[in-house]
Coordinates of C-alpha atoms and ligand atoms in Angstrom, one line a residue:
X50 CA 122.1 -161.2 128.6
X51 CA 123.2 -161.1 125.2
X52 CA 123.7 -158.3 122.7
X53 CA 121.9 -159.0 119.2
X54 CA 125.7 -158.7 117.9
X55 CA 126.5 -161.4 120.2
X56 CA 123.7 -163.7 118.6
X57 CA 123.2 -165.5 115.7
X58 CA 125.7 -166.8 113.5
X59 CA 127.9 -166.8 110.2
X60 CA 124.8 -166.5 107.2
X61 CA 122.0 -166.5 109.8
X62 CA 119.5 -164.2 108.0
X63 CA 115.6 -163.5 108.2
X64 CA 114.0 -161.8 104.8
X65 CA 110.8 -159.7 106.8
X66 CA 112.8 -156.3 106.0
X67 CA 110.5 -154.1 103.7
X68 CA 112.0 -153.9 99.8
X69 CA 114.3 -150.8 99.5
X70 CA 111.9 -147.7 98.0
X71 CA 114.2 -145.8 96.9
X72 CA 116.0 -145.7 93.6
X73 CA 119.3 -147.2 93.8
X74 CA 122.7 -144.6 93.5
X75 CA 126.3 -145.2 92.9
X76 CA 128.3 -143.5 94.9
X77 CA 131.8 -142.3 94.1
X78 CA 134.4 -145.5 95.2
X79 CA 135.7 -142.9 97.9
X80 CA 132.7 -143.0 99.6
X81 CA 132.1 -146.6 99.3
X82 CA 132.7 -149.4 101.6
X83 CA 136.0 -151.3 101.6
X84 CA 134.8 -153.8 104.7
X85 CA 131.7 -154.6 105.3
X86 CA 129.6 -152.8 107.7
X87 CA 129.7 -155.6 111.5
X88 CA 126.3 -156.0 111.5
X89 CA 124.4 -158.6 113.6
X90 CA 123.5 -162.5 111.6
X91 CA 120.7 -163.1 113.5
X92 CA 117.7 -165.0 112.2
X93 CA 114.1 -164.3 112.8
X94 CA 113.6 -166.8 115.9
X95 CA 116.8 -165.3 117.6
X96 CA 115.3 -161.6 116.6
X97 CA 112.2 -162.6 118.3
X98 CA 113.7 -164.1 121.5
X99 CA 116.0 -160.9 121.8
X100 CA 113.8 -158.5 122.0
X101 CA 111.9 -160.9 124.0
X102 CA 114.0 -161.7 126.7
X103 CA 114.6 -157.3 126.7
X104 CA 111.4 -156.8 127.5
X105 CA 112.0 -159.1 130.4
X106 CA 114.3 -157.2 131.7
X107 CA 112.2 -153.8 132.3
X108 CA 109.0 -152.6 134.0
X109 CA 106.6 -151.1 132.9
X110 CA 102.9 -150.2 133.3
X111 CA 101.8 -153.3 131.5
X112 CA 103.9 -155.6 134.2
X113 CA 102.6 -154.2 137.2
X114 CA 101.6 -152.0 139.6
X115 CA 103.7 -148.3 139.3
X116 CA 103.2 -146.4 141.9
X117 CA 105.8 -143.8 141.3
X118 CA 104.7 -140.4 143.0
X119 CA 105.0 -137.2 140.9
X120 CA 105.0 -139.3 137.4
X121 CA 101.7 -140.4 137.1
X122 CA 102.7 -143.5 135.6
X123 CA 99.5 -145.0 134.8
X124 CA 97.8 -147.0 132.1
X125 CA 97.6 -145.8 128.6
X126 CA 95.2 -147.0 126.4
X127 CA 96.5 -149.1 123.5
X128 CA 93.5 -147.3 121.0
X129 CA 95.5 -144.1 121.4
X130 CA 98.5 -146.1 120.3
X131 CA 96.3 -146.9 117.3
X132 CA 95.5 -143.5 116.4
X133 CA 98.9 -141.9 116.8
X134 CA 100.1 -145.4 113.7
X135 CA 97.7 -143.7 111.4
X136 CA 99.6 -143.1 108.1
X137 CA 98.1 -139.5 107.8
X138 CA 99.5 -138.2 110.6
X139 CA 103.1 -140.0 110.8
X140 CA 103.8 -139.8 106.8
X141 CA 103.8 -135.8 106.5
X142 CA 106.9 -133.2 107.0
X143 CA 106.0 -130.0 108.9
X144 CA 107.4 -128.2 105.6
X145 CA 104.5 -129.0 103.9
X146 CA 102.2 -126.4 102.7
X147 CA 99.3 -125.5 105.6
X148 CA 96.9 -126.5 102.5
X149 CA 98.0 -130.0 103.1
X150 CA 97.9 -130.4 106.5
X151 CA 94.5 -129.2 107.6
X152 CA 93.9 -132.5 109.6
X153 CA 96.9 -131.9 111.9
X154 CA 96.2 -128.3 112.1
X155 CA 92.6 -129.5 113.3
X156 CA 94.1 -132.4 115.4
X157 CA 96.6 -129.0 117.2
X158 CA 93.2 -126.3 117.0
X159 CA 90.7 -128.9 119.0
X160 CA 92.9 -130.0 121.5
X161 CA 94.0 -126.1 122.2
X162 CA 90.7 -126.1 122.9
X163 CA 89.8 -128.6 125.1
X164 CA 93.0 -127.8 127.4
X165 CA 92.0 -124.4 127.5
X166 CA 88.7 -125.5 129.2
X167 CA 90.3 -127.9 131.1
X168 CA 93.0 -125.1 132.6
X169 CA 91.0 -122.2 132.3
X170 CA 93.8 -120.6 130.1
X171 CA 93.2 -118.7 126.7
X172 CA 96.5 -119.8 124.5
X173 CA 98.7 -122.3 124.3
X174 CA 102.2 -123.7 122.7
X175 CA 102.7 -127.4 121.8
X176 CA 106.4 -126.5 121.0
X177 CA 108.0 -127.1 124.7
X178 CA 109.1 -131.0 124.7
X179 CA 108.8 -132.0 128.7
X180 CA 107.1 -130.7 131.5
X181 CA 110.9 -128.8 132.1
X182 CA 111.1 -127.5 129.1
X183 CA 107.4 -125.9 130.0
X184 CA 109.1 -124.6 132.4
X185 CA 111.7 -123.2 130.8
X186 CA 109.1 -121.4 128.2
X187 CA 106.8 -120.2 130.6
X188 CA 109.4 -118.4 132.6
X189 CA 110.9 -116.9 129.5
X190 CA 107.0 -115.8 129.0
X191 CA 106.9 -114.0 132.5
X192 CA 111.1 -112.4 131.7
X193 CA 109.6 -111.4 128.5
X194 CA 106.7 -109.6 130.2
X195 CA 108.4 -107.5 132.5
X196 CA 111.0 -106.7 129.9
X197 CA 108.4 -105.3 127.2
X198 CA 106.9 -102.8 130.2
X199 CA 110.9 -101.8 130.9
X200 CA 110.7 -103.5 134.1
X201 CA 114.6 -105.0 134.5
X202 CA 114.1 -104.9 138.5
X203 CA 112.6 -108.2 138.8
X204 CA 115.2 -111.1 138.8
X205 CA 113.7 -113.2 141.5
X206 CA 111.7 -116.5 141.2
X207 CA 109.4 -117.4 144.2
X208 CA 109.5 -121.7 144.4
X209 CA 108.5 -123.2 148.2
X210 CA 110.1 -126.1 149.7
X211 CA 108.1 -128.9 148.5
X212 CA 108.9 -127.8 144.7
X213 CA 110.2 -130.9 141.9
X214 CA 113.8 -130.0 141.3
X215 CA 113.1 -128.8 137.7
X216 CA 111.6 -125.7 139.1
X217 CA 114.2 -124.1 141.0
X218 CA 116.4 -125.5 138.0
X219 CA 114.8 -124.1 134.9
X220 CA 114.3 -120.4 137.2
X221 CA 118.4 -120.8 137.4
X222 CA 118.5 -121.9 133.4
X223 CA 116.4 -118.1 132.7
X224 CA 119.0 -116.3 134.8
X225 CA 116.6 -116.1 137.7
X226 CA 117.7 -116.3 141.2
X227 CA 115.7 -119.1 143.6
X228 CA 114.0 -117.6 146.7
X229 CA 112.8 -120.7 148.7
X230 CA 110.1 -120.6 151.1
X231 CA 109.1 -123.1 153.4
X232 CA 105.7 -125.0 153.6
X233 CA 103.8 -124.4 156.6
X234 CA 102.8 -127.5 159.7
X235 CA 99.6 -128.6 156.8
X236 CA 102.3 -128.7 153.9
X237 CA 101.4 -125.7 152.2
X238 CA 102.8 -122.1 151.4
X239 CA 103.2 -120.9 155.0
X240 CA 101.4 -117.0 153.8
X241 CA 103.5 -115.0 156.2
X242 CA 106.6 -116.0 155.1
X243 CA 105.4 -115.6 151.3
X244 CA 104.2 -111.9 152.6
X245 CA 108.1 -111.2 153.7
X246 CA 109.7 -112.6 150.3
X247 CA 108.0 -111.0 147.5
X248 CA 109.1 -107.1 147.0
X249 CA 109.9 -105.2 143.6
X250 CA 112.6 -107.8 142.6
X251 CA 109.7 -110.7 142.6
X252 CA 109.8 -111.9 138.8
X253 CA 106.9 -114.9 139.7
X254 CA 106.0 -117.3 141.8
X255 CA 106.3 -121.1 141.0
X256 CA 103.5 -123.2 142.2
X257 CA 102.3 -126.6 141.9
X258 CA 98.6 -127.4 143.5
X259 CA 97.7 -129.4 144.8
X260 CA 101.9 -129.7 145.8
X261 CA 104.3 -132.6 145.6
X262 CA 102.8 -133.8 148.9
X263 CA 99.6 -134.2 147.6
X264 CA 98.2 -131.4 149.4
X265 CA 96.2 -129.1 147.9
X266 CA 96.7 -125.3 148.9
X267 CA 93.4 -124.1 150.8
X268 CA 95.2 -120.8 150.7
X269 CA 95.5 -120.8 146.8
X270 CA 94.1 -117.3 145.5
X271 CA 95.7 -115.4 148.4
X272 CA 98.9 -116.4 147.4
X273 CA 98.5 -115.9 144.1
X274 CA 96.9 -112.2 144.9
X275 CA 100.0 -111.6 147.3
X276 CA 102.2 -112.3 143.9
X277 CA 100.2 -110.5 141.7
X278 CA 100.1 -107.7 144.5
X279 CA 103.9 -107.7 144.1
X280 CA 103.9 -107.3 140.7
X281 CA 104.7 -110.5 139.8
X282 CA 103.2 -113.9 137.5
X283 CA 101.9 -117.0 138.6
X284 CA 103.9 -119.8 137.2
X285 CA 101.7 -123.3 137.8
X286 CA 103.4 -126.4 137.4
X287 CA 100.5 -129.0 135.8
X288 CA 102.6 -131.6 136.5
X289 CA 99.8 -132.6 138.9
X290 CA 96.6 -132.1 136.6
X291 CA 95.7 -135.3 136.9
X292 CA 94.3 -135.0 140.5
X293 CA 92.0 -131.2 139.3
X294 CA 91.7 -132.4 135.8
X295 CA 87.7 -130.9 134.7
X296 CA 87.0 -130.1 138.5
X297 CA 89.4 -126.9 139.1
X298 CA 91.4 -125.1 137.1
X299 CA 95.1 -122.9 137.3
X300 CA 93.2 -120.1 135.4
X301 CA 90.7 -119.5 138.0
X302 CA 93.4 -119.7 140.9
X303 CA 94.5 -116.8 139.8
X304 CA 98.0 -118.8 137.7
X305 CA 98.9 -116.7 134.4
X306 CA 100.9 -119.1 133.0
X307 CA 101.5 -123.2 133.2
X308 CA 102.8 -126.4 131.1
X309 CA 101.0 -129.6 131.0
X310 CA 102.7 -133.1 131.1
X311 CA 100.6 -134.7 128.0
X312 CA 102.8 -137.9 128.8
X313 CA 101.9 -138.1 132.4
X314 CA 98.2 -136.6 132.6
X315 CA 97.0 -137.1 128.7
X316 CA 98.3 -140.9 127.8
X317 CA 101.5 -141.2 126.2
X318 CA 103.8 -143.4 127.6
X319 CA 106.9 -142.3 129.6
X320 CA 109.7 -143.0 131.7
X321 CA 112.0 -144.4 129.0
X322 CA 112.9 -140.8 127.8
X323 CA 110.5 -139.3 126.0
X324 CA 109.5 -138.3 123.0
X325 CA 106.9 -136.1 125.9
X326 CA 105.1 -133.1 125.3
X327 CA 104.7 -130.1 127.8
X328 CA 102.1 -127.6 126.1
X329 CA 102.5 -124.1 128.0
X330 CA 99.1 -121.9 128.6
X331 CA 99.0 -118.8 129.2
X332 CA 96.1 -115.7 129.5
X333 CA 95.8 -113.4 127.0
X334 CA 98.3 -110.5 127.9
X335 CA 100.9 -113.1 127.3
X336 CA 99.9 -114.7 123.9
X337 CA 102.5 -111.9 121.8
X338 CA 105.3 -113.5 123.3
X339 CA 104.5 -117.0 122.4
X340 CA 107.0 -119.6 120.9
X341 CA 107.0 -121.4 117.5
X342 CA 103.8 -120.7 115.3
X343 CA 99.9 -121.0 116.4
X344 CA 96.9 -122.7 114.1
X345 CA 94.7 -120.0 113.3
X346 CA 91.3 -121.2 111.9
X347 CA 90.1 -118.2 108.9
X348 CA 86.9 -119.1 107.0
X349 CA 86.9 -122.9 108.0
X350 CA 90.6 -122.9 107.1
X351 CA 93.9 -123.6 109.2
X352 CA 96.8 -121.2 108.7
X353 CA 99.9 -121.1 111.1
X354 CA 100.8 -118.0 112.4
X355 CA 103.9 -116.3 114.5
X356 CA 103.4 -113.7 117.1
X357 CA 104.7 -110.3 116.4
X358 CA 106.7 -110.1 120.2
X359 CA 107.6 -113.9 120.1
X360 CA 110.6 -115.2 122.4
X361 CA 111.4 -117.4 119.2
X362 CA 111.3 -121.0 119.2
X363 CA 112.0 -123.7 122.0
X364 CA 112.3 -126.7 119.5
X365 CA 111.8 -127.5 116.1
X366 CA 108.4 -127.2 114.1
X367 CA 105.4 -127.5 116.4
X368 CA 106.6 -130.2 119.2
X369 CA 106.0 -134.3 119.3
X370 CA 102.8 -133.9 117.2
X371 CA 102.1 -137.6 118.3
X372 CA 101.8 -137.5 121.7
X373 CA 99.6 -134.4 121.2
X374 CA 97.6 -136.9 118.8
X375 CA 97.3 -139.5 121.9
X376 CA 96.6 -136.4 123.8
X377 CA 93.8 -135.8 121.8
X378 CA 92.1 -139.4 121.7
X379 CA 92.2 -139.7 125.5
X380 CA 90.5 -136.4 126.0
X381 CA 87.6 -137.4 123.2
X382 CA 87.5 -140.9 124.8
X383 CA 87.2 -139.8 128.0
X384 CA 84.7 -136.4 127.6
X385 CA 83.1 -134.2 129.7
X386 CA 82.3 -137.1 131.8
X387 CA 85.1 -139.0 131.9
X388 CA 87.8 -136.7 132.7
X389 CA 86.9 -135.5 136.1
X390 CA 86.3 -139.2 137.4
X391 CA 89.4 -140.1 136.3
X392 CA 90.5 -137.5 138.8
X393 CA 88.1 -138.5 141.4
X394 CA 89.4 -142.0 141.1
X395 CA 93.3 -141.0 141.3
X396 CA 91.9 -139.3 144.6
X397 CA 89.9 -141.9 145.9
X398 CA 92.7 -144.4 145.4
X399 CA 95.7 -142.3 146.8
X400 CA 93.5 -142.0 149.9
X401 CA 92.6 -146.0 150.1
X402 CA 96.1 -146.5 149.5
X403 CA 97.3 -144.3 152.1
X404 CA 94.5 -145.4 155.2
X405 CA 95.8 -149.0 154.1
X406 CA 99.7 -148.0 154.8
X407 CA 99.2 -145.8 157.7
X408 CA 99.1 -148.8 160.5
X409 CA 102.7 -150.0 159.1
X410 CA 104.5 -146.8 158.3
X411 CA 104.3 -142.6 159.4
X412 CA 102.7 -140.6 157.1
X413 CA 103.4 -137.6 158.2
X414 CA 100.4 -135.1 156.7
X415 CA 97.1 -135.6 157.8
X416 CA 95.0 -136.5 155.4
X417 CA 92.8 -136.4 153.2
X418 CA 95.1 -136.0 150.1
X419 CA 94.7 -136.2 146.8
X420 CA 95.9 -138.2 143.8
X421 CA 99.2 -139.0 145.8
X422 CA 100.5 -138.9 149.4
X423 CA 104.1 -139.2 150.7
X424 CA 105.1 -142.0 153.3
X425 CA 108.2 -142.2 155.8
X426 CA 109.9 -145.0 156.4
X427 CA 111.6 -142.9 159.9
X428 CA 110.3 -144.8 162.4
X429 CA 111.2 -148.5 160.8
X430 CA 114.8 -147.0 159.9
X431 CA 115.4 -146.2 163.7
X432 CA 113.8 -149.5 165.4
X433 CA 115.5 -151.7 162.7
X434 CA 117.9 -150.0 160.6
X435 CA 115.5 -151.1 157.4
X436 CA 116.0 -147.5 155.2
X437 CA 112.8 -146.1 152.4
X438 CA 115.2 -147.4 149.9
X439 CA 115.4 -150.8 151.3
X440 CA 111.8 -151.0 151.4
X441 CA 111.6 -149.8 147.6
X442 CA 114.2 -152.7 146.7
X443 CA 112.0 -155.1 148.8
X444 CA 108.7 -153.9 146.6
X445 CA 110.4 -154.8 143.3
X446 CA 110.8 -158.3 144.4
X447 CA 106.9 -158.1 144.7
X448 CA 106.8 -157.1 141.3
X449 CA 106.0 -153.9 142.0
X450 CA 107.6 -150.7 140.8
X451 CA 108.9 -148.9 143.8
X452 CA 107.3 -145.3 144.9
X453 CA 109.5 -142.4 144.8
X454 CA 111.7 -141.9 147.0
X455 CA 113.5 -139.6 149.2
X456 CA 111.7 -136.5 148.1
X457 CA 109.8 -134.2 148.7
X458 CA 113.4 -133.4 150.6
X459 CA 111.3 -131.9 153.3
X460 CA 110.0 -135.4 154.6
X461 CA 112.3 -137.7 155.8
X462 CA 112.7 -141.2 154.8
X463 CA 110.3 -140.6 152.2
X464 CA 108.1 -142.5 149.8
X465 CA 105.8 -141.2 147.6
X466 CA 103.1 -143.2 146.1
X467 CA 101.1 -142.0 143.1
X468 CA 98.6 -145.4 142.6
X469 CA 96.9 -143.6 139.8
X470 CA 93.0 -143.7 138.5
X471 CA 94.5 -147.0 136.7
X472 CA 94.7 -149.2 139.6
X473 CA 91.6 -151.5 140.3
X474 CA 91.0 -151.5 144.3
X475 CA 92.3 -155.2 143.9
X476 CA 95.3 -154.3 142.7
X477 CA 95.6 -151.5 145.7
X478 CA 94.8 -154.3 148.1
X479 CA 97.6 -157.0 146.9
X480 CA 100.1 -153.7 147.4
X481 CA 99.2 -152.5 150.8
X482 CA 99.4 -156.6 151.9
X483 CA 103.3 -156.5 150.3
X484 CA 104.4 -153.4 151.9
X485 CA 102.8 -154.6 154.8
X486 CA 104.6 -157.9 154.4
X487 CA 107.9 -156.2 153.8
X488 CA 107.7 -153.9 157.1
X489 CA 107.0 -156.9 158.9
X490 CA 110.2 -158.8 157.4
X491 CA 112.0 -155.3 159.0
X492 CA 111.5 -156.6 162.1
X493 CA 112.3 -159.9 161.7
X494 CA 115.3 -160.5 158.9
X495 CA 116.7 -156.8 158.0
X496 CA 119.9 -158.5 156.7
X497 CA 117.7 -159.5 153.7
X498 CA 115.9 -156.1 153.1
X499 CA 119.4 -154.7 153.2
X500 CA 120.6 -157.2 150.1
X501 CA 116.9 -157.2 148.3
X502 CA 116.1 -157.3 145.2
X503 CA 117.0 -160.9 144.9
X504 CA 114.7 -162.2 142.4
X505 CA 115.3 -158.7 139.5
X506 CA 117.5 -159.0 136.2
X507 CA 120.3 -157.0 138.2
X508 CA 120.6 -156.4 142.2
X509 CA 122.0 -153.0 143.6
X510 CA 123.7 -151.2 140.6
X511 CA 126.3 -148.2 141.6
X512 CA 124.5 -145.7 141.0
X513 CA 127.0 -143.1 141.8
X514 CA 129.8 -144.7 139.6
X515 CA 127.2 -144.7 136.9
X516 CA 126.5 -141.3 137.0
X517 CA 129.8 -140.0 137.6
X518 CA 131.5 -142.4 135.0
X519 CA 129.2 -143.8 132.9
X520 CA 130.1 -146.4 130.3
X521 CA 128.4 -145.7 127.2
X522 CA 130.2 -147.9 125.0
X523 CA 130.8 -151.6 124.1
X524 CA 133.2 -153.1 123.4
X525 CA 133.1 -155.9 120.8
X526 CA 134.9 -158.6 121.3
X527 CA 137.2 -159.6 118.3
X528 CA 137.3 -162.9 117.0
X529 CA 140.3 -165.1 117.5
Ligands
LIG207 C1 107.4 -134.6 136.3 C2 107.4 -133.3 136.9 C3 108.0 -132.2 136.3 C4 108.9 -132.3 135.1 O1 108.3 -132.8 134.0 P1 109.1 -133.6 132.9 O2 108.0 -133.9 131.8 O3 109.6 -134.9 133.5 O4 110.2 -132.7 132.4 C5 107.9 -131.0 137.0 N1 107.2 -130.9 138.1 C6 106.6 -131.9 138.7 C7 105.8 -131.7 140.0 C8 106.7 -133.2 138.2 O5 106.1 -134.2 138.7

């Protein structure tokens, strides 16, 4: 394809672009110009089939099924996308007096509120960016903690083996070090072993439930206790709220402190690199140490106010107030009601899903689980040499996103599908018949799997040479 400098022609030119606003200044001639800028001469037809043809070349929740496990990748609602366009919300500066901004103040005061109830928390920051970054805050929440009650001893992080990189990552990123301990036969924290790593030196435990193999931890307020016993926190990684949402919540298993993905659970769009938002909440005896600035409501009034022990700030202002804003309208839309079935049906259809795969591949944990479940592509790889990823490349073909694969780490082969509340049983059905389809083709052309995608934009990128040296600019090619 094409790049829009590419396009177009000599004195091509389209006249949609809004009239300039802004009163018109001379600048000095040594700031001015002496070529002009190389800017595309592209018409509005060839604008329109650009960004056209684009779109053609990604996937997204609007093409297709997305089953990618961990990311809840599922439909957002194109109202929110309405609210988060209106003009009182996107045309204000976070500068502005609170006077003048008592609706976003109200828009960041209700849903504190609502996520409090939903988590069972009693504060929150909308300042953290990502569900890492949440991470990141809430840890410096728990170091800050122990350092107000002189306690320097504890520079150790709990995270078990099923953990989502970040966590082990952002523990390192405070300073921590990572004690790992492995999941039990069922998935879950084996106790014993938990018993045997926390000591004085436990800073807090890292814990997502239910876990990243969709197992939810039957043993959840004894391993919180055993923490707590230690002296440590209870870090909860909410990355997997969608599957508890309004039916159990990290306060009452005993977690003092947790983010939220708003772009995963609460309807923003994602996977294209933000902008995301990862509220932290926390209990009480941790609100003085919170980032940024909270909304205080005095005498039917919003204020913003700082807390006096405050780690500072973790971004600018108070966070992507837009996505809180879609946040906001999905948790109205959805109510009391509404938000628990949506967790129900990212159950139920992670279970369909999973009864419907388990003739064709292992799936290693007995079920049931909940809103996802992880896969293993072992047994195909040994009879016919057909790997998870091959299988993934296969489903693209199928116009299908492909799961997640190869983690957790602690299943081999693995692929882990996420088919989200979004996904009409139809829609599950046409999937489980492709995979089934492509495990079949294992047996019978491999070669093909091996070389699949064969009908996407591009075929098997290098994705080591991409990371390692990627090529971030073009080069334009000069006119003879
Ligand atoms: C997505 C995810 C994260 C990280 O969240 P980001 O918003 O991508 O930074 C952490 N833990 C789990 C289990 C996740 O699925």
């Amino acid at each position: 394809m094409k790049l829009i400098f590419e396009r177009g022609g000599e004195g091509h030119r389209s006249d949609f672009l809004p009239k300039n606003a802004f009163p018109e200044v001379q600048f000095e001639e040594r700031f001015q110009r002496t070529e002009k800028p190389a800017l595309p001469e592209v018409n509005e037809v060839e604008i329109a089939q650009h960004y056209t043809q684009l779109a053609k070349q990604a996937f997204g929740v609007s093409n297709g099924m997305y089953p990618l496990g961990s990311c809840t990748m599922k439909y957002n609602p194109k109202v929110n996308e309405e609210a988060a366009s209106l003009k009182g919300f996107t045309e204000i500066h976070p500068l502005q007096p609170a006077e003048t901004m008592q609706g976003v103040a109200a828009m960041y005061a209700t849903l504190e509120k609502y996520l409090l109830e939903i988590t069972g928390m009693d504060h929150v920051t909308f300042q953290p960016a990502a569900g890492a970054h949440g991470e990141f805050t809430g840890l410096q929440l728990i170091q800050a903690y122990h350092r107000a009650r002189g306690d320097e001893k504890r520079t150790k992080i709990i995270v078990p083996d099923s953990a989502h990189g970040t966590n082990p990552a952002s523990a390192a990123m405070c300073g921590y070090q990572v004690v790992n301990v492995p999941s039990n036969e069922k998935g879950g924290i084996d106790l014993a072993l938990l018993k045997e790593a926390v000591g004085e030196d436990t800073a807090g435990l890292m814990l997502t439930n239910p876990n990243t193999l969709g197992i939810f931890d039957e043993n959840i307020e004894e391993i919180t206790s055993i923490v707590h016993e230690a002296g440590g926190l209870c870090y909860y990684d909410g990355a997997n709220l969608n599957a508890v949402m309004g039916i159990a919540r990290p306060g009452d298993m005993g977690f003092d402190v947790m983010h939220m993905n708003l772009h995963k659970t609460f309807s923003t769009p994602h996977g294209g690199g933000g902008p995301g938002s990862g509220p932290v909440a926390c209990k009480e005896f941790l609100q003085e140490f919170l980032p940024g600035r909270q909304v205080v409501c005095e005498e039917g009034k919003f204020r913003f106010a700082r807390q006096p022990k405050t780690i500072g700030s973790v971004t600018a202002f108070d966070g992507n107030a837009l996505v809180v804003l879609r946040a906001l309208a999905y948790v109205l839309t959805l109510g009391r009601e509404g938000i628990p079935q949506a967790a129900e049906n990212a159950v139920l259809n992670a279970n369909y899903m999973r009864v419907g795969l388990k003739d064709v591949m292992d799936v290693p944990y007995e079920g049931p689980c909940m809103h996802e479940f992880v896969a293993s592509a072992k047994t195909i790889k040994k009879e016919t040499g057909v790997a998870a990823l091959d299988i993934a490349k296969g489903m693209i073909d199928c116009e299908m996103h492909p799961p997640t694969i190869y983690f957790p780490l602690i299943v081999d082969e693995a692929m882990m599908f996420e088919p989200t509340e979004t996904e009409s049983k139809e829609s599950i059905d046409r999937a489980v018949e492709a995979i089934k389809g492509i495990c079949a083709k294992a047996y019978k052309d491999p070669e093909e799997l091996h070389h699949a995608p064969h009908h996407a934009p591009i075929g098997r990128p290098d994705e080591v040479t991409a990371a390692r040296h990627p090529v971030v600019r073009y080069e334009v090619k000069e006119e003879e």
